[in-house]
mmCIF file of C-alpha atoms in Angstrom:
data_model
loop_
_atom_site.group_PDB
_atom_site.id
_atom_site.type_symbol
_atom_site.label_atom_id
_atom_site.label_comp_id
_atom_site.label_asym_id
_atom_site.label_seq_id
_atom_site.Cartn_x
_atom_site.Cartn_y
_atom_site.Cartn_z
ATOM 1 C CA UNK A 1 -31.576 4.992 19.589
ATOM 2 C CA UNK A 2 -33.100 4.784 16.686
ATOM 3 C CA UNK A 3 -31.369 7.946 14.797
ATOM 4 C CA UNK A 4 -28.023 5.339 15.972
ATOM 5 C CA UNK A 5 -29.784 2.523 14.063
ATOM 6 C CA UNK A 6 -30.052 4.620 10.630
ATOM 7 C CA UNK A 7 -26.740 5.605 10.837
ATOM 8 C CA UNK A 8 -25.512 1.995 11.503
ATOM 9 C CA UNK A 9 -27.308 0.995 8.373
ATOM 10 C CA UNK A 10 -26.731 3.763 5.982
ATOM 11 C CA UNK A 11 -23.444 2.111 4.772
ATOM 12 C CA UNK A 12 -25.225 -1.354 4.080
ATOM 13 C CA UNK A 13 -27.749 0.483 1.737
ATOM 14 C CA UNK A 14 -24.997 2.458 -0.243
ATOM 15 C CA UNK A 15 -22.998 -0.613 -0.752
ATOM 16 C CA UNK A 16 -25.694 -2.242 -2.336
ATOM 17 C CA UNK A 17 -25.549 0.447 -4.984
ATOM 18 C CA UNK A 18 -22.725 -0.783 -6.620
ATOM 19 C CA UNK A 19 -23.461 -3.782 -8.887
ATOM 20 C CA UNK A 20 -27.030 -2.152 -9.932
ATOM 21 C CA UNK A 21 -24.961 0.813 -10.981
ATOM 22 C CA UNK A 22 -22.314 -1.591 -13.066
ATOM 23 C CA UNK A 23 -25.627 -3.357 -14.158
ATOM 24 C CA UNK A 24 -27.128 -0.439 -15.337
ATOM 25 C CA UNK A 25 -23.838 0.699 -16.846
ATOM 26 C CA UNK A 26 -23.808 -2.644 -19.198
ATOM 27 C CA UNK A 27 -27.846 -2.114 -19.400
ATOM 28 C CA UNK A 28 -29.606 -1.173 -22.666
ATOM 29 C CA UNK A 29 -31.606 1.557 -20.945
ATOM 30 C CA UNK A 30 -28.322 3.326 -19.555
ATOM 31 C CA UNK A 31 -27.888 5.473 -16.857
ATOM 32 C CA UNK A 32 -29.587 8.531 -17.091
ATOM 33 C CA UNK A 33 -27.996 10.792 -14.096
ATOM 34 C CA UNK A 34 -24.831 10.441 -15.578
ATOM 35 C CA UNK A 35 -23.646 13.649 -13.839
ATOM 36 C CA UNK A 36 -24.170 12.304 -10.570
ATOM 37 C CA UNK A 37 -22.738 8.609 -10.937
ATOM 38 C CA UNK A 38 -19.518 9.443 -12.648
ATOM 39 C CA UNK A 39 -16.322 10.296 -11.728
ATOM 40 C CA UNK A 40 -12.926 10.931 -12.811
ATOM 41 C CA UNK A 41 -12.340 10.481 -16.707
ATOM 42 C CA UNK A 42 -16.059 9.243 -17.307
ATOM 43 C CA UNK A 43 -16.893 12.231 -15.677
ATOM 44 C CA UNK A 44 -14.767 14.490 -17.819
ATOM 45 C CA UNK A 45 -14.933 12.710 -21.167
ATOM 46 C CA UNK A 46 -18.218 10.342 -21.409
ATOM 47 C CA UNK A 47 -21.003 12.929 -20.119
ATOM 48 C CA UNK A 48 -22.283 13.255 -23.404
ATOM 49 C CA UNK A 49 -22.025 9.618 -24.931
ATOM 50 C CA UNK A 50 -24.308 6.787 -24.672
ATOM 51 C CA UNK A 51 -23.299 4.033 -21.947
ATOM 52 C CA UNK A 52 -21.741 0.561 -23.273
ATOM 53 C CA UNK A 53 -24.707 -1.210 -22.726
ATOM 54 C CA UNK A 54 -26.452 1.609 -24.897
ATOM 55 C CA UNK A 55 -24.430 0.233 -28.226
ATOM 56 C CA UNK A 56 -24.813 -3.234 -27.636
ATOM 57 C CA UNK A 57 -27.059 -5.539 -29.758
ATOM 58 C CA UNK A 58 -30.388 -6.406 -27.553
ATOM 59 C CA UNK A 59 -30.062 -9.871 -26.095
ATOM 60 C CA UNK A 60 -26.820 -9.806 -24.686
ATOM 61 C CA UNK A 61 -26.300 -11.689 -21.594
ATOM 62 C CA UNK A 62 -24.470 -9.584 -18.592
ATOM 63 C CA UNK A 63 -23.200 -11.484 -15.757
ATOM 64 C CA UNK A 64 -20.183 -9.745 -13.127
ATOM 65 C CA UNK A 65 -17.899 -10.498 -10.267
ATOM 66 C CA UNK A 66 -16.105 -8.771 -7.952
ATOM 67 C CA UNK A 67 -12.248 -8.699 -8.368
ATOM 68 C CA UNK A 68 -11.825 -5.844 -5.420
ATOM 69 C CA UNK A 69 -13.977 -4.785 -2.736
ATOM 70 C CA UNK A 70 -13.225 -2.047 0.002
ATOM 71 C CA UNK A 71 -14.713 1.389 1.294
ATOM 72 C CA UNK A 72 -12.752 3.417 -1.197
ATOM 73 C CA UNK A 73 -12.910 1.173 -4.009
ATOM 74 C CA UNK A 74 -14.759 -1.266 -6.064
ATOM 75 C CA UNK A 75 -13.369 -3.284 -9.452
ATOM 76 C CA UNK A 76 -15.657 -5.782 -10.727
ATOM 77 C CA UNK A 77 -15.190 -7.902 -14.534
ATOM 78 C CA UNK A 78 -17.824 -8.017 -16.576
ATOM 79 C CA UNK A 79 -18.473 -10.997 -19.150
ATOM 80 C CA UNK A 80 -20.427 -10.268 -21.942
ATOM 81 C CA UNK A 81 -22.048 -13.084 -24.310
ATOM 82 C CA UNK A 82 -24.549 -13.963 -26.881
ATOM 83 C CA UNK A 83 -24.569 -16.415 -29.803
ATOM 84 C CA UNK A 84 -21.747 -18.049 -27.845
ATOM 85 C CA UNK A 85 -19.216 -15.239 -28.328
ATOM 86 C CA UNK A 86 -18.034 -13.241 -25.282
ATOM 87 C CA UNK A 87 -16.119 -10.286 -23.910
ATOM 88 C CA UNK A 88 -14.260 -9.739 -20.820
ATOM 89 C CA UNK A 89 -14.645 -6.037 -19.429
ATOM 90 C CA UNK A 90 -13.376 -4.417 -15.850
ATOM 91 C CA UNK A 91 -15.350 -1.330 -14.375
ATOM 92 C CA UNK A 92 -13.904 0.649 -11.567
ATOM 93 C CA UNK A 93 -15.789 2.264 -9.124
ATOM 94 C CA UNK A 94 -14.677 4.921 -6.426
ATOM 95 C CA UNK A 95 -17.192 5.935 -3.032
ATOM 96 C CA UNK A 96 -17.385 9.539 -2.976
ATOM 97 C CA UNK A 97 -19.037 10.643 -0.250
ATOM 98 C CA UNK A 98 -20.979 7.740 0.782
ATOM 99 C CA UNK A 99 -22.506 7.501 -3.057
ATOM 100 C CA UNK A 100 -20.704 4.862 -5.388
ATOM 101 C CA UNK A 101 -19.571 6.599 -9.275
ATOM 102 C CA UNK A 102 -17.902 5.070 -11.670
ATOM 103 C CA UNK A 103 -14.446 6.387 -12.397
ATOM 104 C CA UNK A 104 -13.079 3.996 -15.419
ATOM 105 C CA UNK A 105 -14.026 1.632 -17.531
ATOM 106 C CA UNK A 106 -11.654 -1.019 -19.311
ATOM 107 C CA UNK A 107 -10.717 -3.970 -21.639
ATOM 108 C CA UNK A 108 -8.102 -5.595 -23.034
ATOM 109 C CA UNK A 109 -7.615 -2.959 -26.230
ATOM 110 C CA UNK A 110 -5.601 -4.730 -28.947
ATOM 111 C CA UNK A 111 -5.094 -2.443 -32.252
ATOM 112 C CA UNK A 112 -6.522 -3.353 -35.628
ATOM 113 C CA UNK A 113 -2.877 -4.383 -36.826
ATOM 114 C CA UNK A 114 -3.460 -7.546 -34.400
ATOM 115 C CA UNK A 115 -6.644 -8.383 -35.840
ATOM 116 C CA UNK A 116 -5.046 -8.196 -39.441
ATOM 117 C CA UNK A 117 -2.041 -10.172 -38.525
ATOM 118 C CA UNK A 118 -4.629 -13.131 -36.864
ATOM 119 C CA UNK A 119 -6.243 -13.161 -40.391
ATOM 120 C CA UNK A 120 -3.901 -12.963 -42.513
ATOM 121 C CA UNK A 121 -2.510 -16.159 -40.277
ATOM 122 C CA UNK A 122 -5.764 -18.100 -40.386
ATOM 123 C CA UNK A 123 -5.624 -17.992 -44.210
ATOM 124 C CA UNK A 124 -2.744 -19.117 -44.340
ATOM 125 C CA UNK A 125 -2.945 -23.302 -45.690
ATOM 126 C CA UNK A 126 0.580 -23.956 -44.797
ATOM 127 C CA UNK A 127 2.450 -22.267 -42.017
ATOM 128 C CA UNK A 128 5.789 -22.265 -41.023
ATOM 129 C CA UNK A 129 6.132 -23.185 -36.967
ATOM 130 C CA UNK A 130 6.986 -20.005 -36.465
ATOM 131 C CA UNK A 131 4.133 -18.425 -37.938
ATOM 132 C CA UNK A 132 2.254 -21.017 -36.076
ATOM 133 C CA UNK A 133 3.418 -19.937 -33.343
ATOM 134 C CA UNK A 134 2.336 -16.722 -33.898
ATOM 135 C CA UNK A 135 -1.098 -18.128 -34.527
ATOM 136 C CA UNK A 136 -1.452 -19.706 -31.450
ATOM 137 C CA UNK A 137 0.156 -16.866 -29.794
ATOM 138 C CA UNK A 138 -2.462 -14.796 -30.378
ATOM 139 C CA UNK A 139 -5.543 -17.378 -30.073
ATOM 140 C CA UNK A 140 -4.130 -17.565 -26.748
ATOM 141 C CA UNK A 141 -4.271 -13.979 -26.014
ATOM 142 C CA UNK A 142 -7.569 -13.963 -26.996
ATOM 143 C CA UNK A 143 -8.814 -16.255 -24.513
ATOM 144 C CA UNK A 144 -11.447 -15.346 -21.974
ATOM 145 C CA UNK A 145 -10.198 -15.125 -18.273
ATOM 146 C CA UNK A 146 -12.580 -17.748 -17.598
ATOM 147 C CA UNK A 147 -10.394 -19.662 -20.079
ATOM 148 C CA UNK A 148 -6.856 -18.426 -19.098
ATOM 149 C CA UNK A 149 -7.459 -19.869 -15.942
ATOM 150 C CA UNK A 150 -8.497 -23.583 -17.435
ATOM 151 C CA UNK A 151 -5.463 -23.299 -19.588
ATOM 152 C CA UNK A 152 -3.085 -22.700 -16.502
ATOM 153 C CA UNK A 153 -4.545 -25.536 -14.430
ATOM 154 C CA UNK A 154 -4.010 -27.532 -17.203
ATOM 155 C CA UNK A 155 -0.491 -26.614 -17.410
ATOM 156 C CA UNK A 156 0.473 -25.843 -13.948
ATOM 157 C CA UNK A 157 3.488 -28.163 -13.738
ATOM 158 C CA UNK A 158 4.958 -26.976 -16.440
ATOM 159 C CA UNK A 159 4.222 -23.275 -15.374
ATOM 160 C CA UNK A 160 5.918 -24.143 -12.224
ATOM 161 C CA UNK A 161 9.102 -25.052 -14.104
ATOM 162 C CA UNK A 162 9.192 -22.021 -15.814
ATOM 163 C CA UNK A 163 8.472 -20.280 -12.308
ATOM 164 C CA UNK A 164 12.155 -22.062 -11.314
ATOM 165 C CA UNK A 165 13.664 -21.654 -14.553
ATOM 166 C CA UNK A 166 13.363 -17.796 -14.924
ATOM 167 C CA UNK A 167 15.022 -17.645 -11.714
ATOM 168 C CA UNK A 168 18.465 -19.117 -12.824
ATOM 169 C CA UNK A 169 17.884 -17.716 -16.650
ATOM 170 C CA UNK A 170 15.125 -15.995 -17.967
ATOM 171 C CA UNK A 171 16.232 -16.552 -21.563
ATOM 172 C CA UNK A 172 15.862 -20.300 -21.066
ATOM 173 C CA UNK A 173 12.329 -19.954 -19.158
ATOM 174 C CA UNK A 174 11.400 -17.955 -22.321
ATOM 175 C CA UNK A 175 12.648 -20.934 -24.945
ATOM 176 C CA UNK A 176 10.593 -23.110 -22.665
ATOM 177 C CA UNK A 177 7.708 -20.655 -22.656
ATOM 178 C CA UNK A 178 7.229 -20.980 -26.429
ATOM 179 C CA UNK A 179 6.359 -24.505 -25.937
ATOM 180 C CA UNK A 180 3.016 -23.590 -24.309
ATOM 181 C CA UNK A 181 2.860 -20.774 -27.298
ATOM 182 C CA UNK A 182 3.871 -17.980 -24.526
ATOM 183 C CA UNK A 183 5.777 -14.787 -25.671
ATOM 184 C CA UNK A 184 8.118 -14.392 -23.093
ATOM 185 C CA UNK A 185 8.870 -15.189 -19.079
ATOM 186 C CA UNK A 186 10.995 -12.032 -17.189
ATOM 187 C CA UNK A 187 12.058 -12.107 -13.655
ATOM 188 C CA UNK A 188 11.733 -9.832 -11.011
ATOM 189 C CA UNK A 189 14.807 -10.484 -8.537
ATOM 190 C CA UNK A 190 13.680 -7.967 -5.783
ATOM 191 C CA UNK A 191 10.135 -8.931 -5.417
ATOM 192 C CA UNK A 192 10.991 -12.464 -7.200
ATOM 193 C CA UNK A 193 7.981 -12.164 -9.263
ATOM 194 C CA UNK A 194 7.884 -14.531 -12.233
ATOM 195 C CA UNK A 195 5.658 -12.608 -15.132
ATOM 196 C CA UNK A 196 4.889 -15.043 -18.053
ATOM 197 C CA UNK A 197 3.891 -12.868 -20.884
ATOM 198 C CA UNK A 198 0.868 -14.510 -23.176
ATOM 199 C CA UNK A 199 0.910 -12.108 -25.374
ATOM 200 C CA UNK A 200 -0.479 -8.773 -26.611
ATOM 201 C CA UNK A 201 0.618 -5.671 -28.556
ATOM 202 C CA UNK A 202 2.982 -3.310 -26.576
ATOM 203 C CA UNK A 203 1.552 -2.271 -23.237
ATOM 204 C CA UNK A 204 -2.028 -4.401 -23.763
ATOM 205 C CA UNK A 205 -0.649 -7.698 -22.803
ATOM 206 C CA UNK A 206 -2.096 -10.574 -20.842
ATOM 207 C CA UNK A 207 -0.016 -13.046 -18.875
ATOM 208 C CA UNK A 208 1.053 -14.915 -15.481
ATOM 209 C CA UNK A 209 1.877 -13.832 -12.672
ATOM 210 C CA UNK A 210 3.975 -15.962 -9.674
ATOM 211 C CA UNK A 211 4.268 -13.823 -6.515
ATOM 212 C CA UNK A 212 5.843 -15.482 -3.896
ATOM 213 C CA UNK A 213 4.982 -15.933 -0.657
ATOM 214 C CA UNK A 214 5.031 -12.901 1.485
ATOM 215 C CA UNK A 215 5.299 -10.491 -1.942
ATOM 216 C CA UNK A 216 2.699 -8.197 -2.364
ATOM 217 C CA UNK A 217 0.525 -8.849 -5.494
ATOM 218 C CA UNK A 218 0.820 -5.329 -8.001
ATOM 219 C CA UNK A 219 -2.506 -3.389 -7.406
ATOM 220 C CA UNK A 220 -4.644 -3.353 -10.317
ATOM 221 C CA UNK A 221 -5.228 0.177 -11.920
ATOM 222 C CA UNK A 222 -7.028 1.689 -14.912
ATOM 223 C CA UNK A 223 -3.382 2.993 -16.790
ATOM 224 C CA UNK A 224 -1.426 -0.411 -15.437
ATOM 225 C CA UNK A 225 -2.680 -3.868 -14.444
ATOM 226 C CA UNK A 226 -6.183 -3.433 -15.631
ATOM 227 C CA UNK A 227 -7.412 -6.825 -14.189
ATOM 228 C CA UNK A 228 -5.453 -9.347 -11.675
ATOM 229 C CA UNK A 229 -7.082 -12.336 -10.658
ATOM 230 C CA UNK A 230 -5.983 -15.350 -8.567
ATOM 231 C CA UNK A 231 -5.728 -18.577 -10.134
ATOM 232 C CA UNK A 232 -4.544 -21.227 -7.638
ATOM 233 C CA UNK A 233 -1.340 -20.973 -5.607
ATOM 234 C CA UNK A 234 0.897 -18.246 -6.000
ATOM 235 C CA UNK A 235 -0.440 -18.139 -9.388
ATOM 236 C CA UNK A 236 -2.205 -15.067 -10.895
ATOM 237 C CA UNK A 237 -3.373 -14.057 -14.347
ATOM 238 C CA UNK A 238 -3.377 -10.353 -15.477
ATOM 239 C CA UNK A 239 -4.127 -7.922 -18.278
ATOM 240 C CA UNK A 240 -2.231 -4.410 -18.681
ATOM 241 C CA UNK A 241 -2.854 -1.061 -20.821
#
């Protein structure tokens, strides 16, 4: 009986691995037994650097959440903050053997030329609507999930007309879309998901997702939908690499 009553256990003790080891991850004392905790690409690529918590300035707050949870699986998104800046980051962990390792780690990774174009923007005195569209384009794309999900339930009626709109004509959801300073709204007639693009540079984009009722959400990966979170409704926000 009581060999049964370790083995019934065992499971609880290994799940509670999993946000010390994402802790320690973001930690400024690292993870020392990297060989043992990693997998996949941080296995093959980030033995020999120092963790992300390693670089960091000291003081910086680390707080997580769980997006995905399951036997195989793990994602949880990591905010970052100090001085009243923050980061949004996504880890993925993968149970190997009954021992948790983390297998990817991700953000939303917009190239320098984006960061050039937003300055060049905010020095601008006098711009023209589309360039301040532009602007707010990519303040928008900036925003912190935490933030992307204010903004939509501000917004949520007119989010739901673009939902119908894109339906009939996605090049009219998308004139409507630059109202709210969106990039674009496409339409997915077989699934029927709505996607209403924020913003981004190529394949790093964040958006809106509508999935209807009975369609299954996309999965989130670390070469796809990096994060996918639910909003209210059929309403989802996501960020892609």
């Amino acid at each position: 009986m009581r060999f049964l009553i370790v083995l019934l256990f065992l499971p609880l003790a290994v799940l509670a691995d999993e946000s010390r080891l994402v802790k320690q991850f973001f930690g400024q004392d690292g993870i020392k037994n990297k060989r043992e905790v990693y997998a996949g690409e941080m296995l093959e690529h980030y033995l020999d650097r120092p963790t992300l918590g390693e670089t960091l300035p000291k003081g910086i707050e680390v707080s997580l959440r769980a997006l995905e949870k399951n036997p195989q699986r793990e994602i949880y998104a990591v905010l970052l903050s100090k001085d009243g800046r923050s980061q949004d980051w996504y880890i993925y962990l993968v149970n190997d053997q009954n021992k948790w390792k983390i297998s990817a780690v991700r953000n939303l990774a917009l190239p320098g030329l984006f960061f050039m174009a937003l300055q060049e923007a905010q020095s601008k005195a006098n711009r023209t609507k589309e360039e301040e569209h532009q602007y707010q384009n990519m303040l928008l794309t900036l925003q912190l999930d935490s933030e992307l999900k204010e903004f939509l339930h501000k917004n949520i009626d007119s989010l739901n007309t673009l939902a119908l709109e894109a339906k009939t004509s996605q090049e009219k959801a998308t004139e409507s879309a630059k109202h709210l300073n969106f990039n674009f709204v496409g339409y997915e007639s077989i699934s029927g998901i709505v996607d209403v693009n924020i913003g981004g540079i190529l394949d790093n984009s964040v958006g809106y997702l509508f999935v209807p009722t009975g369609t299954e959400v996309p999965k989130m990966s670390d070469d796809n939908y990096i994060y996918i979170e639910h909003i209210v409704g059929n309403w989802y926000v996501y960020k892609t690499t």
